[in-house]
């Protein structure tokens, strides 16, 4: 891998960020520093942690940042659910495909890294 930009996982995550920025443009103005900001930060955190993980020098750090990205994805899903309950967006269907794909790709990359991790870097 020459760059995090080459990772399909990062590319799909970036698409999710642009999708949520567009979707939150219609949120009420009184949510600018509340849910709008929070949901955007969660979304941005996913590709940011993927990018940061790829620059780490060892497997443990790489995997740790991928787990953080996975946690941000769960937080993002929760924020989406809140937005649905508040009727700011009709449903999360527009994000579901990317969410599933990102979660699957994160799990696959984490598992692959764990399996190929040198013995000295385990634990």
mmCIF file of C-alpha atoms in Angstrom:
data_model
loop_
_atom_site.group_PDB
_atom_site.id
_atom_site.type_symbol
_atom_site.label_atom_id
_atom_site.label_comp_id
_atom_site.label_asym_id
_atom_site.label_seq_id
_atom_site.Cartn_x
_atom_site.Cartn_y
_atom_site.Cartn_z
ATOM 1 C CA UNK A 1 0.000 0.000 0.000
ATOM 2 C CA UNK A 2 1.503 3.296 -1.031
ATOM 3 C CA UNK A 3 -0.990 5.587 0.698
ATOM 4 C CA UNK A 4 -4.119 5.507 2.816
ATOM 5 C CA UNK A 5 -5.810 7.084 -0.208
ATOM 6 C CA UNK A 6 -5.401 3.742 -1.983
ATOM 7 C CA UNK A 7 -7.519 1.981 0.632
ATOM 8 C CA UNK A 8 -11.055 1.313 -0.596
ATOM 9 C CA UNK A 9 -12.068 1.513 3.069
ATOM 10 C CA UNK A 10 -10.834 5.096 3.306
ATOM 11 C CA UNK A 11 -12.506 6.041 0.004
ATOM 12 C CA UNK A 12 -15.908 4.664 1.059
ATOM 13 C CA UNK A 13 -15.556 6.381 4.443
ATOM 14 C CA UNK A 14 -14.866 9.693 2.729
ATOM 15 C CA UNK A 15 -18.023 9.233 0.641
ATOM 16 C CA UNK A 16 -19.963 8.749 3.858
ATOM 17 C CA UNK A 17 -18.582 12.036 5.192
ATOM 18 C CA UNK A 18 -19.695 13.997 2.141
ATOM 19 C CA UNK A 19 -23.109 12.314 2.268
ATOM 20 C CA UNK A 20 -23.647 13.295 5.902
ATOM 21 C CA UNK A 21 -22.495 16.862 5.343
ATOM 22 C CA UNK A 22 -25.098 17.204 2.623
ATOM 23 C CA UNK A 23 -27.798 15.557 4.731
ATOM 24 C CA UNK A 24 -27.115 17.774 7.759
ATOM 25 C CA UNK A 25 -27.322 21.011 5.785
ATOM 26 C CA UNK A 26 -31.092 20.878 6.303
ATOM 27 C CA UNK A 27 -30.902 20.311 10.077
ATOM 28 C CA UNK A 28 -32.380 23.126 12.169
ATOM 29 C CA UNK A 29 -30.006 26.031 12.751
ATOM 30 C CA UNK A 30 -30.338 25.610 16.510
ATOM 31 C CA UNK A 31 -28.581 22.236 16.089
ATOM 32 C CA UNK A 32 -25.461 23.790 14.516
ATOM 33 C CA UNK A 33 -23.438 23.293 17.706
ATOM 34 C CA UNK A 34 -25.355 20.220 18.814
ATOM 35 C CA UNK A 35 -26.364 17.255 16.729
ATOM 36 C CA UNK A 36 -25.133 18.678 13.415
ATOM 37 C CA UNK A 37 -21.642 19.213 14.769
ATOM 38 C CA UNK A 38 -21.596 15.901 16.635
ATOM 39 C CA UNK A 39 -22.751 13.766 13.722
ATOM 40 C CA UNK A 40 -20.264 15.419 11.380
ATOM 41 C CA UNK A 41 -17.403 14.900 13.819
ATOM 42 C CA UNK A 42 -18.281 11.214 14.160
ATOM 43 C CA UNK A 43 -18.353 10.782 10.399
ATOM 44 C CA UNK A 44 -15.059 12.649 9.912
ATOM 45 C CA UNK A 45 -13.419 10.563 12.620
ATOM 46 C CA UNK A 46 -13.841 7.328 10.640
ATOM 47 C CA UNK A 47 -11.630 8.114 7.610
ATOM 48 C CA UNK A 48 -9.333 10.247 9.786
ATOM 49 C CA UNK A 49 -8.510 7.296 12.035
ATOM 50 C CA UNK A 50 -8.134 5.001 9.041
ATOM 51 C CA UNK A 51 -5.624 7.450 7.545
ATOM 52 C CA UNK A 52 -3.783 7.832 10.827
ATOM 53 C CA UNK A 53 -3.661 4.080 11.367
ATOM 54 C CA UNK A 54 -1.924 3.533 8.051
ATOM 55 C CA UNK A 55 0.974 5.748 9.115
ATOM 56 C CA UNK A 56 1.654 3.810 12.298
ATOM 57 C CA UNK A 57 4.878 1.858 12.551
ATOM 58 C CA UNK A 58 3.568 -1.271 14.181
ATOM 59 C CA UNK A 59 0.619 -3.608 13.965
ATOM 60 C CA UNK A 60 -0.715 -2.885 17.455
ATOM 61 C CA UNK A 61 -1.061 0.841 16.781
ATOM 62 C CA UNK A 62 -2.481 0.233 13.312
ATOM 63 C CA UNK A 63 -5.124 -2.095 14.748
ATOM 64 C CA UNK A 64 -5.877 0.262 17.657
ATOM 65 C CA UNK A 65 -6.688 3.153 15.325
ATOM 66 C CA UNK A 66 -8.904 0.878 13.239
ATOM 67 C CA UNK A 67 -10.799 -0.020 16.425
ATOM 68 C CA UNK A 68 -11.200 3.688 17.129
ATOM 69 C CA UNK A 69 -12.589 4.160 13.600
ATOM 70 C CA UNK A 70 -15.005 1.311 14.297
ATOM 71 C CA UNK A 71 -16.103 2.975 17.527
ATOM 72 C CA UNK A 72 -16.649 6.255 15.688
ATOM 73 C CA UNK A 73 -18.773 4.385 13.176
ATOM 74 C CA UNK A 74 -20.977 3.070 16.005
ATOM 75 C CA UNK A 75 -21.223 6.552 17.457
ATOM 76 C CA UNK A 76 -22.159 7.844 13.989
ATOM 77 C CA UNK A 77 -24.937 5.253 13.695
ATOM 78 C CA UNK A 78 -26.298 6.347 17.075
ATOM 79 C CA UNK A 79 -26.283 9.998 16.003
ATOM 80 C CA UNK A 80 -28.139 9.009 12.818
ATOM 81 C CA UNK A 81 -30.768 7.231 14.894
ATOM 82 C CA UNK A 82 -31.204 10.360 17.011
ATOM 83 C CA UNK A 83 -31.637 12.427 13.835
ATOM 84 C CA UNK A 84 -34.312 9.994 12.644
ATOM 85 C CA UNK A 85 -36.159 10.122 15.964
ATOM 86 C CA UNK A 86 -36.100 13.922 15.831
ATOM 87 C CA UNK A 87 -37.348 13.710 12.233
ATOM 88 C CA UNK A 88 -34.350 15.606 10.860
ATOM 89 C CA UNK A 89 -33.852 12.800 8.355
ATOM 90 C CA UNK A 90 -36.532 10.322 7.267
ATOM 91 C CA UNK A 91 -34.473 7.155 7.889
ATOM 92 C CA UNK A 92 -30.944 5.836 7.793
ATOM 93 C CA UNK A 93 -31.496 3.803 4.645
ATOM 94 C CA UNK A 94 -29.500 6.261 2.543
ATOM 95 C CA UNK A 95 -26.461 5.470 4.701
ATOM 96 C CA UNK A 96 -27.056 1.774 5.414
ATOM 97 C CA UNK A 97 -25.150 0.317 2.480
ATOM 98 C CA UNK A 98 -22.012 2.353 3.195
ATOM 99 C CA UNK A 99 -22.266 1.678 6.934
ATOM 100 C CA UNK A 100 -22.402 -2.085 6.375
ATOM 101 C CA UNK A 101 -19.591 -1.962 3.835
ATOM 102 C CA UNK A 102 -17.339 0.121 6.076
ATOM 103 C CA UNK A 103 -18.015 -2.086 9.111
ATOM 104 C CA UNK A 104 -17.272 -5.213 7.082
ATOM 105 C CA UNK A 105 -14.098 -3.749 5.601
ATOM 106 C CA UNK A 106 -12.875 -2.572 9.004
ATOM 107 C CA UNK A 107 -13.461 -6.020 10.504
ATOM 108 C CA UNK A 108 -11.741 -7.692 7.586
ATOM 109 C CA UNK A 109 -8.700 -5.429 7.780
ATOM 110 C CA UNK A 110 -8.423 -5.822 11.552
ATOM 111 C CA UNK A 111 -8.662 -9.607 11.293
ATOM 112 C CA UNK A 112 -6.123 -9.700 8.468
ATOM 113 C CA UNK A 113 -3.680 -7.563 10.428
ATOM 114 C CA UNK A 114 -4.094 -9.731 13.518
ATOM 115 C CA UNK A 115 -3.459 -12.897 11.529
ATOM 116 C CA UNK A 116 -0.361 -11.472 9.840
ATOM 117 C CA UNK A 117 0.975 -9.703 12.897
ATOM 118 C CA UNK A 118 4.515 -10.789 13.787
ATOM 119 C CA UNK A 119 4.649 -12.829 16.998
ATOM 120 C CA UNK A 120 6.799 -10.188 18.729
ATOM 121 C CA UNK A 121 4.028 -7.562 18.232
ATOM 122 C CA UNK A 122 1.213 -9.654 19.710
ATOM 123 C CA UNK A 123 -0.314 -8.965 23.144
#
